[in-house]
C-alpha cells in the first residue's frame, strides 16, 4: 500500500527516465547472437529486461552487469546452448515472444513460461507464423504458455500480420535470421521498428517499403555497442503529470522519440498540451529533451493507425482525458485487453472510483472529463502501467489516494516514485 497525496505547489525540475524497455531487451538478444562484445549503456534495470538477461545466461551467454553498463559476450548466431531448465520470462511479453522467434531456429529443445499474467496472454499469434516457417512449436491449449520449441530447419515466408504488433513482427523477423530465403512481414499499420533499425546496425539486410518489411538472412551478426535512450513510455507519466498538475514545468531529459513511438506527443498536443522538444539529436534512434508545462486540455478522438504508436501510453492518456474538458473517445484499441492486464477494464474501473464519467466500449473507452475528481483506493492489477497512471491521477485529485500494489512499477521503472517525489520540491 502506498498513500499518494495531491500535489500542492506543482511539479518542477528535471528528470531522466530509465532506458527504453524495447531497446534494452533487443540489445541483449541481438548482442547474444552477435560475434564479439556488445557494451550497452543506459540499459533498463527493470524486472522485464532482467528476465531477458537471465534467459540468455541459461543458454550459456556470458553477460556482465555493472552500475554503468551491461556487457554481452556474444555467442554468435549458432552459439546458444540448450537450457537445462525452463526459461522463465516473468511478466515480459517481449521476452517471451521475441525469444520464441530466436528459439525456433536453434538446434535444441526449450520450454518457456512466465508469471500468471504471461500465462494468460495470447501466444497463438506467434505459433501460427513460426509453424508456417517450419518451426516445431506448441503451446498449452494451442495458444498459451508454457511454450515448447524444438529445433528444425526454417524457411522464409511472407506473412500478413493480423494485428499491428512489434512483438509478433519481431518474432517472425528473428526466426527469419535462421531461415533459408527471405522473410517478409506485412503490417496493417506501422508498429515500433527498433528490431529493424538495430538489425540494420548489425549489418543485416532489412528493407522497409511502406508497411512491408523484408529480411535476408545474414551469415553472421557483428556486435555493435548500444546507447539506450530514455523510454518515452516512462516519460509519458511526467508528460501527463506536467499537463494536469497546475503550476508545473518539467524537463524530461534524453527521451527516445522514434516516430513509431511518439503518438502520445501528437495526442497531447492535439488536446492543447504545452510541450516543447529541445536538444534533438538523431543517430540509430532520435533523442531529445522534452519540456512540458501545465496546460488546459480538451477532449479528442484517438483511433486508427495512431494506436500502435501509443499503445502502452493509453492508460495514462486516459488519465489526461479525465482532466480534459469535454469528451475523449479511444477506439481501435482492443489490443489493450491482452496486455499485462486488461487495461481497458482496469482503467475504467479505477478512474470510475474518482468520480470520473467513463464508459468501457468494445475497443476502447469514452471519457467525459473536466470535472473535479477525488482520491480513492486504487487496485493496480499487478500492472506497472496501471500503477503509474493512477499515481499520476492521484496528484491531481482532491484528497489522498492509496495504491494497493505500488511495487509492480519495478517491471519497467523501479525508481518511479522517487522521481515523482523529486519533482514536488
Ligand atoms: C513491445 C511491443 C508492444 C508493447 C510492448 C513492447 C516491443 O507490444 O506493448 O510493451 O518491445 O516490441 P505488441 O507488439 O504486442 O503490441
Short mmCIF file of C-alpha atoms and ligand atoms in Angstrom, two decimals:
data_model
loop_
_atom_site.label_atom_id
_atom_site.label_comp_id
_atom_site.label_asym_id
_atom_site.label_seq_id
_atom_site.Cartn_x
_atom_site.Cartn_y
_atom_site.Cartn_z
CA UNK A 1 0.00 0.00 0.00
CA UNK A 2 1.23 3.50 -0.79
CA UNK A 3 -0.54 6.72 0.16
CA UNK A 4 -0.39 9.35 -2.58
CA UNK A 5 -1.10 13.00 -1.77
CA UNK A 6 -2.37 15.57 -4.22
CA UNK A 7 0.32 17.96 -5.44
CA UNK A 8 0.12 21.32 -3.72
CA UNK A 9 2.71 23.55 -5.37
CA UNK A 10 3.04 21.92 -8.80
CA UNK A 11 5.83 19.77 -10.27
CA UNK A 12 9.18 21.42 -11.08
CA UNK A 13 12.64 20.42 -12.21
CA UNK A 14 14.27 17.87 -14.47
CA UNK A 15 14.00 14.10 -14.59
CA UNK A 16 15.97 11.50 -16.54
CA UNK A 17 13.80 8.47 -17.23
CA UNK A 18 15.31 4.95 -17.38
CA UNK A 19 16.37 3.33 -20.63
CA UNK A 20 13.89 2.21 -23.25
CA UNK A 21 12.49 -1.22 -22.42
CA UNK A 22 12.05 -2.40 -26.01
CA UNK A 23 15.58 -1.38 -26.99
CA UNK A 24 17.13 -2.82 -23.80
CA UNK A 25 15.59 -6.26 -24.48
CA UNK A 26 16.75 -6.22 -28.09
CA UNK A 27 20.26 -5.05 -27.20
CA UNK A 28 20.75 -8.16 -25.04
CA UNK A 29 19.11 -10.54 -27.52
CA UNK A 30 21.00 -9.28 -30.57
CA UNK A 31 24.23 -8.96 -28.58
CA UNK A 32 23.87 -12.61 -27.56
CA UNK A 33 23.58 -13.67 -31.22
CA UNK A 34 26.41 -11.41 -32.43
CA UNK A 35 30.10 -12.20 -32.72
CA UNK A 36 32.07 -10.04 -30.31
CA UNK A 37 31.18 -7.98 -27.23
CA UNK A 38 28.26 -5.56 -27.02
CA UNK A 39 28.59 -2.73 -24.47
CA UNK A 40 25.14 -1.41 -23.55
CA UNK A 41 24.82 1.92 -21.74
CA UNK A 42 21.52 3.28 -20.41
CA UNK A 43 20.19 -0.29 -20.05
CA UNK A 44 16.87 -0.52 -18.19
CA UNK A 45 17.46 -2.43 -14.96
CA UNK A 46 13.77 -3.29 -14.68
CA UNK A 47 12.47 -6.76 -13.94
CA UNK A 48 11.37 -7.39 -17.55
CA UNK A 49 14.82 -6.76 -19.02
CA UNK A 50 16.48 -8.72 -16.23
CA UNK A 51 14.27 -11.67 -17.29
CA UNK A 52 15.79 -11.41 -20.78
CA UNK A 53 19.31 -11.41 -19.32
CA UNK A 54 18.61 -14.45 -17.18
CA UNK A 55 17.14 -16.44 -20.12
CA UNK A 56 20.25 -15.83 -22.24
CA UNK A 57 22.54 -16.69 -19.32
CA UNK A 58 20.66 -20.01 -19.11
CA UNK A 59 21.65 -20.59 -22.73
CA UNK A 60 25.34 -20.12 -21.94
CA UNK A 61 25.76 -16.44 -22.85
CA UNK A 62 28.12 -14.55 -20.55
CA UNK A 63 26.59 -11.21 -19.55
CA UNK A 64 28.30 -8.82 -17.11
CA UNK A 65 26.12 -6.30 -15.33
CA UNK A 66 27.65 -3.31 -13.55
CA UNK A 67 26.32 0.08 -12.44
CA UNK A 68 27.16 1.86 -15.69
CA UNK A 69 26.92 -0.81 -18.37
CA UNK A 70 25.87 -4.26 -19.42
CA UNK A 71 28.37 -6.22 -21.48
CA UNK A 72 27.07 -9.12 -23.55
CA UNK A 73 29.78 -11.52 -24.70
CA UNK A 74 28.16 -12.70 -27.93
CA UNK A 75 27.83 -16.41 -28.56
CA UNK A 76 27.46 -15.91 -32.32
CA UNK A 77 24.44 -16.87 -34.39
CA UNK A 78 24.93 -20.58 -33.77
CA UNK A 79 26.45 -20.48 -30.27
CA UNK A 80 23.43 -20.69 -27.93
CA UNK A 81 23.36 -23.78 -25.74
CA UNK A 82 20.40 -25.93 -24.76
CA UNK A 83 18.97 -24.69 -21.44
CA UNK A 84 18.73 -27.39 -18.79
CA UNK A 85 15.63 -25.83 -17.18
CA UNK A 86 12.53 -23.90 -18.15
CA UNK A 87 13.28 -20.39 -19.46
CA UNK A 88 11.35 -18.11 -17.10
CA UNK A 89 10.20 -14.91 -18.80
CA UNK A 90 8.49 -13.33 -15.76
CA UNK A 91 5.96 -10.64 -16.71
CA UNK A 92 7.58 -9.89 -20.05
CA UNK A 93 5.67 -10.36 -23.30
CA UNK A 94 8.62 -9.03 -25.29
CA UNK A 95 10.99 -11.60 -23.79
CA UNK A 96 8.51 -14.42 -24.37
CA UNK A 97 7.55 -13.63 -27.95
CA UNK A 98 10.91 -12.45 -29.34
CA UNK A 99 12.71 -15.33 -27.66
CA UNK A 100 10.38 -17.80 -29.40
CA UNK A 101 11.43 -16.41 -32.75
CA UNK A 102 15.08 -16.99 -31.86
CA UNK A 103 14.47 -20.42 -30.30
CA UNK A 104 12.59 -21.59 -33.39
CA UNK A 105 15.92 -21.53 -35.23
CA UNK A 106 18.05 -23.31 -32.60
CA UNK A 107 19.04 -26.99 -32.83
CA UNK A 108 17.73 -27.84 -29.35
CA UNK A 109 14.58 -28.15 -27.28
CA UNK A 110 13.44 -25.45 -24.86
CA UNK A 111 10.39 -24.69 -22.76
CA UNK A 112 9.43 -21.19 -21.73
CA UNK A 113 6.82 -19.65 -19.50
CA UNK A 114 6.28 -16.72 -17.17
CA UNK A 115 4.12 -15.37 -14.37
CA UNK A 116 0.32 -15.55 -14.01
CA UNK A 117 -0.16 -12.65 -16.46
CA UNK A 118 2.11 -14.15 -19.14
CA UNK A 119 0.26 -17.46 -18.82
CA UNK A 120 -2.95 -15.70 -19.88
CA UNK A 121 -1.55 -13.77 -22.86
CA UNK A 122 -2.18 -14.96 -26.43
CA UNK A 123 0.72 -16.87 -27.99
CA UNK A 124 -1.22 -18.38 -30.92
CA UNK A 125 -0.33 -15.25 -32.89
CA UNK A 126 3.36 -16.24 -32.87
CA UNK A 127 2.84 -20.01 -33.01
CA UNK A 128 0.98 -19.79 -36.35
CA UNK A 129 3.61 -17.96 -38.45
CA UNK A 130 6.54 -19.74 -36.80
CA UNK A 131 4.95 -23.09 -37.69
CA UNK A 132 4.50 -21.86 -41.25
CA UNK A 133 8.25 -21.26 -41.29
CA UNK A 134 8.78 -24.89 -40.30
CA UNK A 135 9.19 -24.44 -36.55
CA UNK A 136 8.33 -27.13 -34.04
CA UNK A 137 6.44 -25.06 -31.52
CA UNK A 138 3.49 -25.82 -29.31
CA UNK A 139 1.66 -24.07 -26.52
CA UNK A 140 -0.71 -25.10 -23.76
CA UNK A 141 -4.19 -25.39 -25.32
CA UNK A 142 -2.56 -24.25 -28.58
CA UNK A 143 -2.45 -20.56 -27.58
CA UNK A 144 -0.82 -20.20 -24.16
CA UNK A 145 2.41 -20.59 -22.17
CA UNK A 146 4.23 -22.83 -21.40
CA UNK A 147 5.57 -22.96 -24.94
CA UNK A 148 7.75 -25.81 -26.16
CA UNK A 149 10.12 -25.13 -29.05
CA UNK A 150 12.41 -27.70 -30.67
CA UNK A 151 14.90 -27.15 -33.41
CA UNK A 152 14.02 -27.63 -37.04
CA UNK A 153 15.05 -26.19 -40.39
CA UNK A 154 13.22 -22.95 -41.13
CA UNK A 155 12.33 -21.36 -44.43
CA UNK A 156 11.35 -17.76 -45.10
CA UNK A 157 7.67 -16.84 -45.57
CA UNK A 158 5.58 -13.83 -46.49
CA UNK A 159 3.18 -13.14 -43.64
CA UNK A 160 0.45 -10.56 -43.21
CA UNK A 161 0.09 -9.70 -39.54
CA UNK A 162 -3.49 -9.89 -38.20
CA UNK A 163 -2.61 -7.19 -35.60
CA UNK A 164 -0.10 -4.33 -35.64
CA UNK A 165 2.27 -5.86 -33.09
CA UNK A 166 6.01 -5.24 -32.93
CA UNK A 167 6.43 -8.33 -30.78
CA UNK A 168 4.82 -10.50 -33.43
CA UNK A 169 6.67 -8.79 -36.28
CA UNK A 170 9.96 -9.18 -34.42
CA UNK A 171 9.40 -12.86 -33.57
CA UNK A 172 8.97 -13.60 -37.29
CA UNK A 173 11.96 -11.47 -38.36
CA UNK A 174 14.18 -13.09 -35.71
CA UNK A 175 13.19 -16.57 -36.89
CA UNK A 176 13.96 -15.23 -40.37
CA UNK A 177 17.61 -14.74 -39.32
CA UNK A 178 17.88 -18.56 -39.19
CA UNK A 179 15.68 -19.36 -42.19
CA UNK A 180 16.52 -20.29 -45.74
CA UNK A 181 15.50 -17.49 -48.07
CA UNK A 182 13.90 -14.12 -47.41
CA UNK A 183 11.24 -13.43 -44.80
CA UNK A 184 8.64 -10.74 -45.47
CA UNK A 185 6.23 -9.28 -42.92
CA UNK A 186 3.31 -7.04 -43.92
CA UNK A 187 1.93 -4.81 -41.14
CA UNK A 188 -1.65 -3.47 -41.02
CA UNK A 189 -0.20 -0.25 -39.51
CA UNK A 190 3.36 0.70 -38.53
CA UNK A 191 4.43 -0.63 -35.13
CA UNK A 192 7.69 0.21 -33.33
CA UNK A 193 10.64 -0.50 -35.63
CA UNK A 194 13.52 -0.97 -33.16
CA UNK A 195 14.16 -4.51 -34.40
CA UNK A 196 14.58 -3.34 -37.98
CA UNK A 197 16.81 -0.39 -37.04
CA UNK A 198 19.02 -2.41 -34.72
CA UNK A 199 19.40 -5.37 -37.07
CA UNK A 200 20.41 -2.96 -39.83
CA UNK A 201 23.01 -1.55 -37.43
CA UNK A 202 24.34 -5.11 -37.02
CA UNK A 203 24.78 -5.40 -40.78
CA UNK A 204 21.60 -7.31 -41.63
CA UNK A 205 19.83 -6.55 -44.92
CA UNK A 206 16.38 -5.43 -43.66
CA UNK A 207 14.34 -3.39 -46.15
CA UNK A 208 11.22 -1.42 -45.30
CA UNK A 209 8.91 -0.35 -48.09
CA UNK A 210 5.77 1.21 -46.62
CA UNK A 211 4.21 -1.49 -44.45
CA UNK A 212 6.29 -4.30 -45.99
CA UNK A 213 9.49 -5.42 -44.26
CA UNK A 214 11.84 -7.93 -45.86
CA UNK A 215 14.85 -9.56 -44.21
CA UNK A 216 17.60 -11.53 -45.92
CA UNK A 217 19.30 -13.97 -43.53
CA UNK A 218 22.89 -12.96 -42.76
CA UNK A 219 25.97 -15.17 -42.42
CA UNK A 220 26.66 -13.63 -39.04
CA UNK A 221 25.96 -10.57 -36.87
CA UNK A 222 28.78 -8.24 -35.90
CA UNK A 223 28.48 -6.79 -32.38
CA UNK A 224 27.75 -3.06 -32.13
CA UNK A 225 27.61 -1.06 -28.87
CA UNK A 226 24.21 0.32 -27.91
CA UNK A 227 23.41 3.61 -26.10
CA UNK A 228 19.82 3.11 -24.97
CA UNK A 229 17.77 6.34 -24.96
CA UNK A 230 15.25 7.11 -22.21
CA UNK A 231 11.90 5.39 -22.61
CA UNK A 232 9.10 7.62 -23.93
CA UNK A 233 6.67 5.16 -22.31
CA UNK A 234 8.17 6.11 -18.92
CA UNK A 235 8.36 9.80 -19.87
CA UNK A 236 4.61 9.58 -20.58
CA UNK A 237 3.79 9.72 -16.85
CA UNK A 238 5.64 13.01 -16.46
CA UNK A 239 4.18 14.39 -19.68
CA UNK A 240 0.66 13.87 -18.36
CA UNK A 241 1.51 14.89 -14.78
CA UNK A 242 3.11 18.10 -16.08
CA UNK A 243 -0.07 18.91 -18.05
CA UNK A 244 -2.71 18.14 -15.40
CA UNK A 245 -1.00 19.39 -12.22
CA UNK A 246 -1.37 23.19 -12.03
CA UNK A 247 1.79 25.35 -11.85
CA UNK A 248 4.12 22.70 -13.26
CA UNK A 249 7.11 22.82 -15.58
CA UNK A 250 9.15 19.64 -16.07
CA UNK A 251 12.11 18.88 -18.30
CA UNK A 252 12.40 15.20 -19.23
CA UNK A 253 15.93 14.51 -20.45
CA UNK A 254 17.25 12.18 -23.15
CA UNK A 255 13.96 10.71 -24.35
CA UNK A 256 13.81 8.46 -27.43
CA UNK A 257 11.44 9.99 -29.99
CA UNK A 258 11.37 7.29 -32.65
CA UNK A 259 8.33 8.29 -34.79
CA UNK A 260 6.77 4.85 -34.26
CA UNK A 261 6.58 5.70 -30.53
CA UNK A 262 5.54 9.37 -30.40
CA UNK A 263 1.77 9.06 -30.71
CA UNK A 264 1.45 10.44 -27.18
CA UNK A 265 3.14 13.71 -28.21
CA UNK A 266 0.72 14.09 -31.14
CA UNK A 267 -2.32 13.35 -28.98
CA UNK A 268 -1.36 15.57 -26.03
CA UNK A 269 -0.56 18.45 -28.38
CA UNK A 270 -3.89 17.89 -30.10
CA UNK A 271 -5.52 18.14 -26.65
CA UNK A 272 -3.84 21.51 -26.09
CA UNK A 273 -0.69 20.48 -24.19
CA UNK A 274 2.26 22.86 -23.93
CA UNK A 275 5.10 20.54 -24.97
CA UNK A 276 8.45 21.60 -26.40
CA UNK A 277 11.20 19.39 -27.83
CA UNK A 278 14.74 20.71 -27.40
CA UNK A 279 18.32 19.46 -27.87
CA UNK A 280 17.27 16.98 -30.57
CA UNK A 281 19.85 14.54 -31.98
CA UNK A 282 19.46 11.68 -34.43
CA UNK A 283 21.64 8.56 -34.52
CA UNK A 284 20.28 4.99 -34.71
CA UNK A 285 17.36 6.38 -32.72
CA UNK A 286 16.30 10.07 -32.48
CA UNK A 287 16.56 11.56 -28.97
CA UNK A 288 15.64 14.92 -27.34
CA UNK A 289 14.77 16.67 -24.08
CA UNK A 290 11.09 17.41 -23.60
CA UNK A 291 9.70 20.38 -21.66
CA UNK A 292 6.09 20.15 -20.52
CA UNK A 293 4.05 22.86 -18.75
CA UNK A 294 0.64 22.86 -17.09
CA UNK A 295 -1.99 23.05 -19.80
CA UNK A 296 -5.75 23.40 -20.20
CA UNK A 297 -6.54 20.15 -22.01
CA UNK A 298 -9.63 19.40 -24.07
CA UNK A 299 -11.04 16.10 -25.28
CA UNK A 300 -10.08 14.38 -28.54
CA UNK A 301 -10.66 11.26 -30.60
CA UNK A 302 -7.92 8.59 -30.66
CA UNK A 303 -8.18 5.65 -33.08
CA UNK A 304 -6.85 4.09 -36.28
CA UNK A 305 -3.18 3.95 -37.23
CA UNK A 306 -2.02 6.04 -34.27
CA UNK A 307 -2.94 3.27 -31.80
CA UNK A 308 0.26 1.17 -32.20
CA UNK A 309 2.26 4.40 -31.82
CA UNK A 310 0.91 4.97 -28.31
CA UNK A 311 -0.38 1.56 -27.23
CA UNK A 312 1.47 1.47 -23.89
CA UNK A 313 0.63 5.10 -23.13
CA UNK A 314 -3.16 4.72 -23.40
CA UNK A 315 -3.68 4.16 -19.64
CA UNK A 316 -2.03 7.47 -18.77
CA UNK A 317 -3.67 9.18 -21.77
CA UNK A 318 -6.98 8.10 -20.20
CA UNK A 319 -5.89 9.97 -17.06
CA UNK A 320 -5.15 13.09 -19.15
CA UNK A 321 -8.61 12.76 -20.71
CA UNK A 322 -10.21 12.56 -17.26
CA UNK A 323 -8.86 16.05 -16.51
CA UNK A 324 -9.54 17.41 -20.01
CA UNK A 325 -12.62 19.49 -20.80
CA UNK A 326 -15.17 17.57 -22.90
CA UNK A 327 -15.29 14.10 -24.41
CA UNK A 328 -12.38 11.85 -25.37
CA UNK A 329 -13.09 8.72 -27.41
CA UNK A 330 -10.46 5.95 -27.57
CA UNK A 331 -11.28 3.28 -30.18
CA UNK A 332 -9.50 0.55 -32.20
CA UNK A 333 -7.59 -0.33 -29.02
CA UNK A 334 -8.78 -3.90 -28.40
CA UNK A 335 -5.10 -4.95 -28.02
CA UNK A 336 -5.20 -3.22 -24.62
CA UNK A 337 -7.27 -6.14 -23.35
CA UNK A 338 -4.35 -8.58 -23.79
CA UNK A 339 -1.54 -6.56 -22.21
CA UNK A 340 -0.11 -7.22 -18.71
CA UNK A 341 -3.73 -6.78 -17.57
CA UNK A 342 -6.96 -5.93 -19.38
CA UNK A 343 -6.08 -2.25 -19.46
CA UNK A 344 -9.48 -1.11 -20.73
CA UNK A 345 -11.33 -2.76 -17.85
CA UNK A 346 -8.64 -1.73 -15.33
CA UNK A 347 -8.59 1.97 -16.25
CA UNK A 348 -12.39 2.23 -16.49
CA UNK A 349 -12.76 0.62 -13.08
CA UNK A 350 -10.07 2.69 -11.32
CA UNK A 351 -10.90 6.06 -12.90
CA UNK A 352 -14.60 5.49 -12.05
CA UNK A 353 -13.60 5.44 -8.36
CA UNK A 354 -12.53 9.11 -8.63
CA UNK A 355 -15.97 10.19 -9.84
CA UNK A 356 -14.80 10.31 -13.45
CA UNK A 357 -17.50 9.82 -16.08
CA UNK A 358 -16.01 6.95 -18.11
CA UNK A 359 -17.58 4.13 -20.12
CA UNK A 360 -15.99 0.97 -21.45
CA UNK A 361 -16.59 0.17 -25.12
CA UNK A 362 -15.83 -2.89 -27.27
CA UNK A 363 -12.47 -1.49 -28.41
CA UNK A 364 -11.66 1.32 -26.01
CA UNK A 365 -13.40 3.83 -23.76
CA UNK A 366 -15.28 7.13 -23.72
CA UNK A 367 -14.25 9.67 -21.10
CA UNK A 368 -16.22 12.82 -20.35
CA UNK A 369 -13.66 14.82 -18.43
CA UNK A 370 -13.12 18.16 -16.83
CA UNK A 371 -14.96 17.96 -13.52
CA UNK A 372 -13.06 17.77 -10.21
CA UNK A 373 -12.08 14.22 -9.24
CA UNK A 374 -11.45 12.81 -5.77
CA UNK A 375 -8.83 10.43 -4.40
CA UNK A 376 -9.67 6.77 -3.79
CA UNK A 377 -8.07 3.39 -3.14
CA UNK A 378 -6.76 2.09 -6.45
CA UNK A 379 -6.04 -1.51 -7.47
CA UNK A 380 -3.05 -1.95 -9.79
CA UNK A 381 -3.84 -5.40 -11.30
CA UNK A 382 -0.11 -6.26 -10.92
CA UNK A 383 0.30 -3.98 -13.95
CA UNK A 384 3.10 -1.41 -13.82
CA UNK A 385 1.44 0.94 -16.28
CA UNK A 386 -1.86 0.97 -14.39
CA UNK A 387 0.02 1.68 -11.13
CA UNK A 388 1.99 4.62 -12.58
CA UNK A 389 -1.08 6.02 -14.35
CA UNK A 390 -3.13 6.03 -11.14
CA UNK A 391 -0.21 7.59 -9.20
CA UNK A 392 -0.28 10.47 -11.73
CA UNK A 393 -4.06 10.71 -11.42
CA UNK A 394 -3.75 10.92 -7.61
CA UNK A 395 -1.57 14.04 -7.93
CA UNK A 396 -4.46 15.99 -9.46
CA UNK A 397 -7.33 14.54 -7.37
CA UNK A 398 -8.83 16.20 -4.29
CA UNK A 399 -7.80 14.32 -1.15
CA UNK A 400 -5.42 11.43 -0.65
CA UNK A 401 -5.37 8.18 -2.62
CA UNK A 402 -3.94 4.73 -1.89
CA UNK A 403 -2.21 2.45 -4.38
CA UNK A 404 -2.70 -1.19 -3.45
CA UNK A 405 0.30 -2.73 -5.25
CA UNK A 406 2.87 0.00 -5.92
CA UNK A 407 5.82 -2.42 -6.14
CA UNK A 408 4.78 -3.64 -9.60
CA UNK A 409 6.33 -0.46 -11.08
CA UNK A 410 9.66 -2.34 -10.82
CA UNK A 411 8.77 -4.10 -14.09
CA UNK A 412 9.72 -1.01 -16.10
CA UNK A 413 10.57 1.83 -13.68
CA UNK A 414 11.93 0.74 -10.26
CA UNK A 415 12.64 4.34 -9.10
CA UNK A 416 9.38 5.86 -10.36
CA UNK A 417 8.03 7.11 -7.03
CA UNK A 418 11.38 8.70 -6.06
CA UNK A 419 11.49 10.50 -9.41
CA UNK A 420 7.94 11.76 -9.00
CA UNK A 421 8.55 12.98 -5.45
CA UNK A 422 11.76 14.64 -6.58
CA UNK A 423 9.65 16.99 -8.71
CA UNK A 424 7.42 18.05 -5.84
CA UNK A 425 10.09 20.25 -4.28
C1 LIG B 1 6.77 -4.11 -27.49
C2 LIG B 1 5.69 -4.07 -28.30
C3 LIG B 1 4.33 -3.76 -27.84
C4 LIG B 1 4.32 -3.10 -26.48
C5 LIG B 1 5.25 -3.78 -25.52
C6 LIG B 1 6.68 -3.78 -26.06
C7 LIG B 1 8.09 -4.47 -28.05
O1 LIG B 1 3.59 -4.94 -27.76
O2 LIG B 1 3.01 -3.07 -25.95
O3 LIG B 1 5.21 -3.13 -24.27
O4 LIG B 1 9.12 -4.26 -27.38
O5 LIG B 1 8.12 -4.96 -29.19
P1 LIG B 1 2.81 -5.52 -29.06
O6 LIG B 1 3.81 -5.59 -30.13
O7 LIG B 1 2.33 -6.88 -28.71
O8 LIG B 1 1.70 -4.54 -29.31
#
